[in-house]
C-alpha positions as a Python dict, from the first residue, in 0.01 Angstrom:
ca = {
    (1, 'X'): (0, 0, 0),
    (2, 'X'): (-385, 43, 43),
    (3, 'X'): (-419, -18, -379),
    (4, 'X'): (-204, -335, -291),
    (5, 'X'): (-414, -494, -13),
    (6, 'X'): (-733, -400, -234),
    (7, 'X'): (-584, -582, -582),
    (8, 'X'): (-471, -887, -393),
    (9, 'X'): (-896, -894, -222),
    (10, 'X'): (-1003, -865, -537),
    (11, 'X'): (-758, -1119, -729),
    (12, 'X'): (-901, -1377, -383),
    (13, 'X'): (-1253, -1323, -469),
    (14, 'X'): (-1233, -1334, -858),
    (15, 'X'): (-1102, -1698, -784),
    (16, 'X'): (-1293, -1772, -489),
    (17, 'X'): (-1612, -1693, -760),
    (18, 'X'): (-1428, -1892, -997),
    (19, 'X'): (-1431, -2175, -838),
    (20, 'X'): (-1837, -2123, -677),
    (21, 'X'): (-1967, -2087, -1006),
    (22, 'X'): (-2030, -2430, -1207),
    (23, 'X'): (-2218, -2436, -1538),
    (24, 'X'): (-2338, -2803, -1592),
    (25, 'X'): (-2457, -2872, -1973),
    (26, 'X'): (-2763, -2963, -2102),
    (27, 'X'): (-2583, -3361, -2157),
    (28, 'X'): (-2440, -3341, -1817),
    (29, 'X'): (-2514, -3366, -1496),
    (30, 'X'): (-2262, -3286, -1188),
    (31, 'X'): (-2167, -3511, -852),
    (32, 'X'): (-2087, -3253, -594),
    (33, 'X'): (-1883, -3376, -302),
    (34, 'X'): (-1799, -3219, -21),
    (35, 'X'): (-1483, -3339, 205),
    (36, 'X'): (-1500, -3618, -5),
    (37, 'X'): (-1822, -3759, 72),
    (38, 'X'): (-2139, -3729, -233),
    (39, 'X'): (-2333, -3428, -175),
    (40, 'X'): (-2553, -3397, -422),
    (41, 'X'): (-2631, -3483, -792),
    (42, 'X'): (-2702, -3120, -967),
    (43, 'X'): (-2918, -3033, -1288),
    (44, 'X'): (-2775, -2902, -1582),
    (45, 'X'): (-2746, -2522, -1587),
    (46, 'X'): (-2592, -2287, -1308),
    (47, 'X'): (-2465, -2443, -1020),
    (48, 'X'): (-2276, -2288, -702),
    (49, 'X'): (-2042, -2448, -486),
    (50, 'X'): (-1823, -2395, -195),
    (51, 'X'): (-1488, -2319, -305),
    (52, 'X'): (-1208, -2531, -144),
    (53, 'X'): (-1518, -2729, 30),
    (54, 'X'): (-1735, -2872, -203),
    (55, 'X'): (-1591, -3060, -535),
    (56, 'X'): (-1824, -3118, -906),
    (57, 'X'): (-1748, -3409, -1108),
    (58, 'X'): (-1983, -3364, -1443),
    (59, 'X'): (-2096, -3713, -1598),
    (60, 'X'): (-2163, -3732, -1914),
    (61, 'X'): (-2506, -3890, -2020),
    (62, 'X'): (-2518, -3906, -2389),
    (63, 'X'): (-2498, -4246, -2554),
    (64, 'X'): (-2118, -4390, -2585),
    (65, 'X'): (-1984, -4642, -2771),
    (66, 'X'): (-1740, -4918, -2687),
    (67, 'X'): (-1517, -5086, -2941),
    (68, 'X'): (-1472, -5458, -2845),
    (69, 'X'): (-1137, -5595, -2986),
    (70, 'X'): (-1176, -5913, -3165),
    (71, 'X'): (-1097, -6249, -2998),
    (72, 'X'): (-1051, -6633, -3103),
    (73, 'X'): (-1377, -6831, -3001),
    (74, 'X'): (-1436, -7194, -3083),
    (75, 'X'): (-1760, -7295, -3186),
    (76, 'X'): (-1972, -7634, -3157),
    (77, 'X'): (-1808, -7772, -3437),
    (78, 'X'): (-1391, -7698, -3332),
    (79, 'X'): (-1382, -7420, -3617),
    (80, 'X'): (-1208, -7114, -3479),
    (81, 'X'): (-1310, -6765, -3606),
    (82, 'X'): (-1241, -6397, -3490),
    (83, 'X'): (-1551, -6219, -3359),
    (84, 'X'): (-1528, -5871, -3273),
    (85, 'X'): (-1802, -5667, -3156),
    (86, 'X'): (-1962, -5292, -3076),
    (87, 'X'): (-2150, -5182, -2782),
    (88, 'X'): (-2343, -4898, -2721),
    (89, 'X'): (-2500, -4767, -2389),
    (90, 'X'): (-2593, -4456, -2195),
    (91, 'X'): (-2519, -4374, -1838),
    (92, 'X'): (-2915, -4344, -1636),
    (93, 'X'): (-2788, -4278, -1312),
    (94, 'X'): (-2429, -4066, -1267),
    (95, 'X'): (-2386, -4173, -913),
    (96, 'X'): (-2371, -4544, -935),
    (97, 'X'): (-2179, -4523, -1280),
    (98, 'X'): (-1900, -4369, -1076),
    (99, 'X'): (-1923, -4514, -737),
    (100, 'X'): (-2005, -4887, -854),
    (101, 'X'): (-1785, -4975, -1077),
    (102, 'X'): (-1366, -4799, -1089),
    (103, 'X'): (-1360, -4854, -1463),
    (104, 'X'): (-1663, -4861, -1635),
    (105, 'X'): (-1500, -4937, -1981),
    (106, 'X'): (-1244, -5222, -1919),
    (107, 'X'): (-1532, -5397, -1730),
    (108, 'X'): (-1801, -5354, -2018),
    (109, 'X'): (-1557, -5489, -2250),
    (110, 'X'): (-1411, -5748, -2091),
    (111, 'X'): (-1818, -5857, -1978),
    (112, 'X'): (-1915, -5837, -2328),
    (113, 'X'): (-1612, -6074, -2463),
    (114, 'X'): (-1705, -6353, -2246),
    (115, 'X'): (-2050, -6346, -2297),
    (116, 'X'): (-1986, -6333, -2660),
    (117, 'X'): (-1726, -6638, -2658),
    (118, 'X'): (-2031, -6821, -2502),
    (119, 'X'): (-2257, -6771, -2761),
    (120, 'X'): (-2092, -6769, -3016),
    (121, 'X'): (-1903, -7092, -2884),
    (122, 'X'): (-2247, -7279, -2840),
    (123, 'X'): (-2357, -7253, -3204),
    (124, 'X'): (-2190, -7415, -3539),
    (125, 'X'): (-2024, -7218, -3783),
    (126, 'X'): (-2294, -7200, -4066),
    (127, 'X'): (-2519, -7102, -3766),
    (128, 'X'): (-2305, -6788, -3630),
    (129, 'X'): (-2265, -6658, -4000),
    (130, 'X'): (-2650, -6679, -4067),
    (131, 'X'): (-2765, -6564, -3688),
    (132, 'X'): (-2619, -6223, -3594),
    (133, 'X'): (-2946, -6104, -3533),
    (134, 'X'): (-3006, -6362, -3272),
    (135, 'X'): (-2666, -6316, -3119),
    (136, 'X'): (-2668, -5908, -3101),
    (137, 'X'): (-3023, -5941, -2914),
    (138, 'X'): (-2876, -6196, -2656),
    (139, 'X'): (-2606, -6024, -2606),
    (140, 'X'): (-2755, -5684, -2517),
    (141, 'X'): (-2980, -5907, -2266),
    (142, 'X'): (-2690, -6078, -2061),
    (143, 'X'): (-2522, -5693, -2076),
    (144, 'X'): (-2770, -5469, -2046),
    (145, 'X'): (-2869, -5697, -1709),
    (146, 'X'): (-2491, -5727, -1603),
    (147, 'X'): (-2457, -5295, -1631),
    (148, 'X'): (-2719, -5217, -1460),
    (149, 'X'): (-2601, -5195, -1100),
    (150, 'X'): (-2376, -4948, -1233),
    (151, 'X'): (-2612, -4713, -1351),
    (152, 'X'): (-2574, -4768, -1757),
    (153, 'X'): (-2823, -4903, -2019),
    (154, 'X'): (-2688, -5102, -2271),
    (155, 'X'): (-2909, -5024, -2622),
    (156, 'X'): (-2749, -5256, -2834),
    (157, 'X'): (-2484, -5446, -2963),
    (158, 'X'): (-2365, -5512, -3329),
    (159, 'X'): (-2140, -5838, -3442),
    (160, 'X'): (-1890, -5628, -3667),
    (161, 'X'): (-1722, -5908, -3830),
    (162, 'X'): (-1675, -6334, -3773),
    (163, 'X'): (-1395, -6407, -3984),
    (164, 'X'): (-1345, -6823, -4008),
    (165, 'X'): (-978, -6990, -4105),
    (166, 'X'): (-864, -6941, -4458),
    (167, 'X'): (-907, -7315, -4513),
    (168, 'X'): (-1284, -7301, -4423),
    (169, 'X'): (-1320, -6974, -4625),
    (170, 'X'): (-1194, -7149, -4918),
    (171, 'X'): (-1409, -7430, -4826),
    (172, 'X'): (-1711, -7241, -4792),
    (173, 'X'): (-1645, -7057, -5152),
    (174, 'X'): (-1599, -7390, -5313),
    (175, 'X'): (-1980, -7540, -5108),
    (176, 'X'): (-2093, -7216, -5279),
    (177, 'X'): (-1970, -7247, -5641),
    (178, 'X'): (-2087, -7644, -5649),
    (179, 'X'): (-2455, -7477, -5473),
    (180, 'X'): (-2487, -7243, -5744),
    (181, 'X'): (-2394, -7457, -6028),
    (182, 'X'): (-2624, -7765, -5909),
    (183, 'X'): (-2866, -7476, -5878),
    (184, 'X'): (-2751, -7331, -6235),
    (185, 'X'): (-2816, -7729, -6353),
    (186, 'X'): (-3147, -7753, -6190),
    (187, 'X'): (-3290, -7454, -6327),
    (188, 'X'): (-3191, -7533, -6684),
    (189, 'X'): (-3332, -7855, -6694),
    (190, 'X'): (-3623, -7750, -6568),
    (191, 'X'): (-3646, -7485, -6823),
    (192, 'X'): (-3560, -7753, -7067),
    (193, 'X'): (-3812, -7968, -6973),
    (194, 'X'): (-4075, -7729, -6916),
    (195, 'X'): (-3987, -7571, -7304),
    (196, 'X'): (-4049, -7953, -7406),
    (197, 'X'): (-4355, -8006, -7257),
    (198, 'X'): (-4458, -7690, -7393),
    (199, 'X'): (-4355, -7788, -7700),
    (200, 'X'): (-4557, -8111, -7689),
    (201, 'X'): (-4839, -7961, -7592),
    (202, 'X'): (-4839, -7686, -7853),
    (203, 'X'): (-4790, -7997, -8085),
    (204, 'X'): (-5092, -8171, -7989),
    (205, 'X'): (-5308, -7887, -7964),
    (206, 'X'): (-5206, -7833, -8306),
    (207, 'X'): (-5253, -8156, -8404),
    (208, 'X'): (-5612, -8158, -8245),
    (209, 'X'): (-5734, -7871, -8423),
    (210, 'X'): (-5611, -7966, -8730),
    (211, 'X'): (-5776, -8274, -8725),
    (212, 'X'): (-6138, -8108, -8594),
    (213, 'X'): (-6085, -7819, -8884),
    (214, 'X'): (-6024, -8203, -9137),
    (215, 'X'): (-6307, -8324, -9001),
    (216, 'X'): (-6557, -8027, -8985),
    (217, 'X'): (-6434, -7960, -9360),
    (218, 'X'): (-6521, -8340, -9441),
    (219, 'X'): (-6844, -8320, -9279),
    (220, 'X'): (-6938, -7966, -9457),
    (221, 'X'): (-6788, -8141, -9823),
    (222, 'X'): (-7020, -8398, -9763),
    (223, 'X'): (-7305, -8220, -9618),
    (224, 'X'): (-7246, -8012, -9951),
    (225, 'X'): (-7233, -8268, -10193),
    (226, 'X'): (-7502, -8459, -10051),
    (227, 'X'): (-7752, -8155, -10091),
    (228, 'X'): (-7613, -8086, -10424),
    (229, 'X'): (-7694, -8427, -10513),
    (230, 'X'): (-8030, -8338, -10365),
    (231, 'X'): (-8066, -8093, -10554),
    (232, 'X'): (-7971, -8228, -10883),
    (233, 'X'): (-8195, -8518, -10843),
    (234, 'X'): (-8491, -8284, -10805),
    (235, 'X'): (-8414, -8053, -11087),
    (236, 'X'): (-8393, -8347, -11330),
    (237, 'X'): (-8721, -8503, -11202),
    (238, 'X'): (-8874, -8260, -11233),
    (239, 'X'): (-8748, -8197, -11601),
    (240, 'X'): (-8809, -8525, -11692),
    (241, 'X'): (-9204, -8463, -11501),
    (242, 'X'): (-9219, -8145, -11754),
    (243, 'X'): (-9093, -8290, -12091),
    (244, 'X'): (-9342, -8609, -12060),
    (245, 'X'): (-9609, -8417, -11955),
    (246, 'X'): (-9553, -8190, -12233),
    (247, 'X'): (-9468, -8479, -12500),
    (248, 'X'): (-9801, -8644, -12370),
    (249, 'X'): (-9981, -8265, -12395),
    (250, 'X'): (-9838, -8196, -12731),
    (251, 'X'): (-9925, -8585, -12833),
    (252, 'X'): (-10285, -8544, -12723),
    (253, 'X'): (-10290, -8209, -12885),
    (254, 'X'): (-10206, -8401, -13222),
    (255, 'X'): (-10415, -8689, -13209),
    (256, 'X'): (-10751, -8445, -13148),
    (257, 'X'): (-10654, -8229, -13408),
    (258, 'X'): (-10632, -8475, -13651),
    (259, 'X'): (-10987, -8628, -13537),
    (260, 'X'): (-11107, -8309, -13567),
    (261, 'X'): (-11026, -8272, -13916),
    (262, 'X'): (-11218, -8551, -14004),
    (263, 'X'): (-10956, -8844, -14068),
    (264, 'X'): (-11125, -9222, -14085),
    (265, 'X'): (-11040, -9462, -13823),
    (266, 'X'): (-10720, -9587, -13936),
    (267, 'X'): (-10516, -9253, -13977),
    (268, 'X'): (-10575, -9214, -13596),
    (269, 'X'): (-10494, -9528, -13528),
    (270, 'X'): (-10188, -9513, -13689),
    (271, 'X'): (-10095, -9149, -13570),
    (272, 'X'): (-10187, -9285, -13158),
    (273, 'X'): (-9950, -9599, -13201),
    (274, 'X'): (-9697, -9361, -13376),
    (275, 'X'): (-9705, -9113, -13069),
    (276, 'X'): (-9727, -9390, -12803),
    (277, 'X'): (-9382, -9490, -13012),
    (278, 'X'): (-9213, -9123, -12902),
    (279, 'X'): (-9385, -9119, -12607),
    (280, 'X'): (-9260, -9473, -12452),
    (281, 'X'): (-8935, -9386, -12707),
    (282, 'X'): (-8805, -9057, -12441),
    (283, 'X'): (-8679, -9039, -12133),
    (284, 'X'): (-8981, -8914, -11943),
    (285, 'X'): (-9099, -9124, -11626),
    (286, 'X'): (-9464, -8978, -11672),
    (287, 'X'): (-9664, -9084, -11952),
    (288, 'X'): (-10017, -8935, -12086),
    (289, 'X'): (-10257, -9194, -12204),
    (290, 'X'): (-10561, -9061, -12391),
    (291, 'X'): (-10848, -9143, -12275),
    (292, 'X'): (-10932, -9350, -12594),
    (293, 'X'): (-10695, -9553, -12545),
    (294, 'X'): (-10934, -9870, -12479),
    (295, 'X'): (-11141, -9800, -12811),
    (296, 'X'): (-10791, -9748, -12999),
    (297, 'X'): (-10715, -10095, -12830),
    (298, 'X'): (-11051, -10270, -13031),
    (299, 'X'): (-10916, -10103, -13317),
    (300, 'X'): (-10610, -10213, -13355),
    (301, 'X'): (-10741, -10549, -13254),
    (302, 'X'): (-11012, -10530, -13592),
    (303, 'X'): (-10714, -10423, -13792),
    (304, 'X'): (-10504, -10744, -13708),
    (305, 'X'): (-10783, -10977, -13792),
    (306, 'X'): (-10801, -10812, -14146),
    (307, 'X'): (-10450, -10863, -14190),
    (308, 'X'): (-10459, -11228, -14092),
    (309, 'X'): (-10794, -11261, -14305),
    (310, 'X'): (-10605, -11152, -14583),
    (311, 'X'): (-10252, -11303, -14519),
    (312, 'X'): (-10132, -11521, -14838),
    (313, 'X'): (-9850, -11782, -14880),
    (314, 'X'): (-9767, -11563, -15157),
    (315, 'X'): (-9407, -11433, -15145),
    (316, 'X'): (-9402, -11057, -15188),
    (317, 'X'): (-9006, -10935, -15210),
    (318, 'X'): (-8864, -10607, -15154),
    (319, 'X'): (-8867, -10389, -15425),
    (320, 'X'): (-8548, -10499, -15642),
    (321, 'X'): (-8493, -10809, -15496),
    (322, 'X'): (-8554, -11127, -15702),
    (323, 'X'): (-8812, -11430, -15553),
    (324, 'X'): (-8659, -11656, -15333),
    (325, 'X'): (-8693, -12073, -15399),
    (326, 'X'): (-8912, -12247, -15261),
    (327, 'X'): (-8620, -12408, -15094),
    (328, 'X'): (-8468, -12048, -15028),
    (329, 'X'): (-8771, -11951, -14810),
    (330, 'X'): (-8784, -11906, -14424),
    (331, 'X'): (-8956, -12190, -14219),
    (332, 'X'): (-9292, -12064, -14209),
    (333, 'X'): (-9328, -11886, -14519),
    (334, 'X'): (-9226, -12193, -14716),
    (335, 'X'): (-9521, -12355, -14901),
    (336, 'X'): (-9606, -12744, -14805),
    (337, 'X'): (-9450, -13019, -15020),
    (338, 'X'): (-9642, -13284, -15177),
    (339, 'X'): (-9465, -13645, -15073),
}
């Protein structure tokens, strides 16, 4: 009977301890009531309680997420899409998430639908496709102010999905196939008109330098041709300079030699006229007069009057050739008539 007594104490405090003991986690923390009326909030870690007196609820205070259903909104321009929506948030103070508010969940839900059929419903379609950003910030304002009486932070919120009509879908693809194409068209006549412009200008510069290298080439033909010319000209002067000079040399050379070998007056008078004859006879621009030239002038002047002195109507033919008539004869050589 005594063991009895003893095993039943000891089964009474083994759950008497059982229930004293609480272990909160490090994520937790734990709303001890006692006769229904908040005690206490306690840390994580070991906790003790009255047993049958005092009650724990642990909270939870890592970040939770809320899937928000998708609903019909209407926006500015009558198009109705289907907007659904994720929320996430983290309790910051355990007692007013569980004494404000009976069902934290259904009211965070139902708070963020509304607030997201009124934005969504105040902007146009194109708008709400191209401004989620804008919408997920807003809507983690209106929340995160809304949820805070009740102890919970809202950290954001993330537009899943806004899913228009299947008319305006295909009406959207088909604005986006004539986009791209009139795009598509744009960009290859601009790269058709950019290739021609290239083209012309390639053409012209083409044209321009082949027209400076025709007219550099012109310029250096010319330039060329003139100097040749130049050149030419002054070569055959001065040829022309050396072969009289040396005619009139080698002349000169003559006419003293044969005065030095003792010929009368009339040999060198015949030899100076002979080589004034190849002298003025060649193609040299510079002739060498000797410098008795005057006295071979009186000379031949002497010599003429002789001949005249001596001149004869007599008719003196060419050897072979018979006399001539007196009527045959050349006016002048023709012998007066007696009337």
């Amino acid at each position: 009977m005594p063991f009895i007594v003893l095993g039943v104490l000891a089964l009474i405090l083994i759950l008497v301890a059982t229930r004293a003991v609480k272990i909160v986690r490090p994520y937790q923390r734990g709303l001890v009531e006692r006769f229904g009326r908040y005690k206490a909030t306690r840390d994580p870690g070991f906790n003790v309680i009255i047993p049958f007196v005092d009650t724990i609820e642990l909270i939870d205070m890592r970040e939770q997420v809320v899937d928000v259903p998708p609903q019909e909104v209407i926006t500015e321009d009558n198009v109705v899409v289907s907007v659904d929506a994720v929320v996430y948030y983290e309790a910051t103070d355990p007692k007013r998430l569980v004494y404000n508010v009976a069902d934290f969940l259904t009211a965070i839900t139902k708070l963020a639908q509304t607030n997201l059929r009124n934005l969504v419903g105040d902007l146009e379609l194109d708008k709400a496709l191209t401004s989620r950003d804008r919408i997920n910030t807003r809507l983690r304002e209106v929340l995160d102010e809304a949820t805070d009486k009740w102890g919970v932070r809202v950290v954001r919120v993330e537009i899943q999905r806004i899913d228009p009509p299947s008319e305006v879908v295909e009406a959207m693809h088909a604005q986006m196939r004539a986009e791209r194409d009139r795009r598509a068209t744009v960009t290859e006549a601009n790269g058709y008109r950019e290739a021609a412009i290239a083209r012309a200008n390639g053409e012209k510069e083409a044209s321009v330098l082949a027209a400076e290298g025709r007219k550099e080439a012109a310029v250096l033909d010319a330039e060329g041709e003139a100097r040749a010319i130049e050149l030419r000209a002054d070569a055959d002067k001065l040829r022309l300079q050396r072969l009289g000079e040396g005619e009139g040399e080698g002349a000169q050379a003559r006419l003293t030699g044969i005065r030095e070998a003792g010929a009368d007056q009339a040999v060198l008078t015949v030899e100076y006229l002979s080589a004034l004859e190849r002298i003025g006879d060649g193609r040299a621009t510079k002739l060498v007069i000797p410098a008795e030239f005057q006295g071979l002038l009186g000379t031949v002047k002497a010599m003429t009057e002789m001949v005249r002195d001596g001149d004869t109507e007599e008719v003196r033919p060419k050897e072979g050739l018979p006399v001539p008539d007196a009527d045959e004869r050349v006016d002048g050589l023709r012998p007066p008539v007696d009337h």
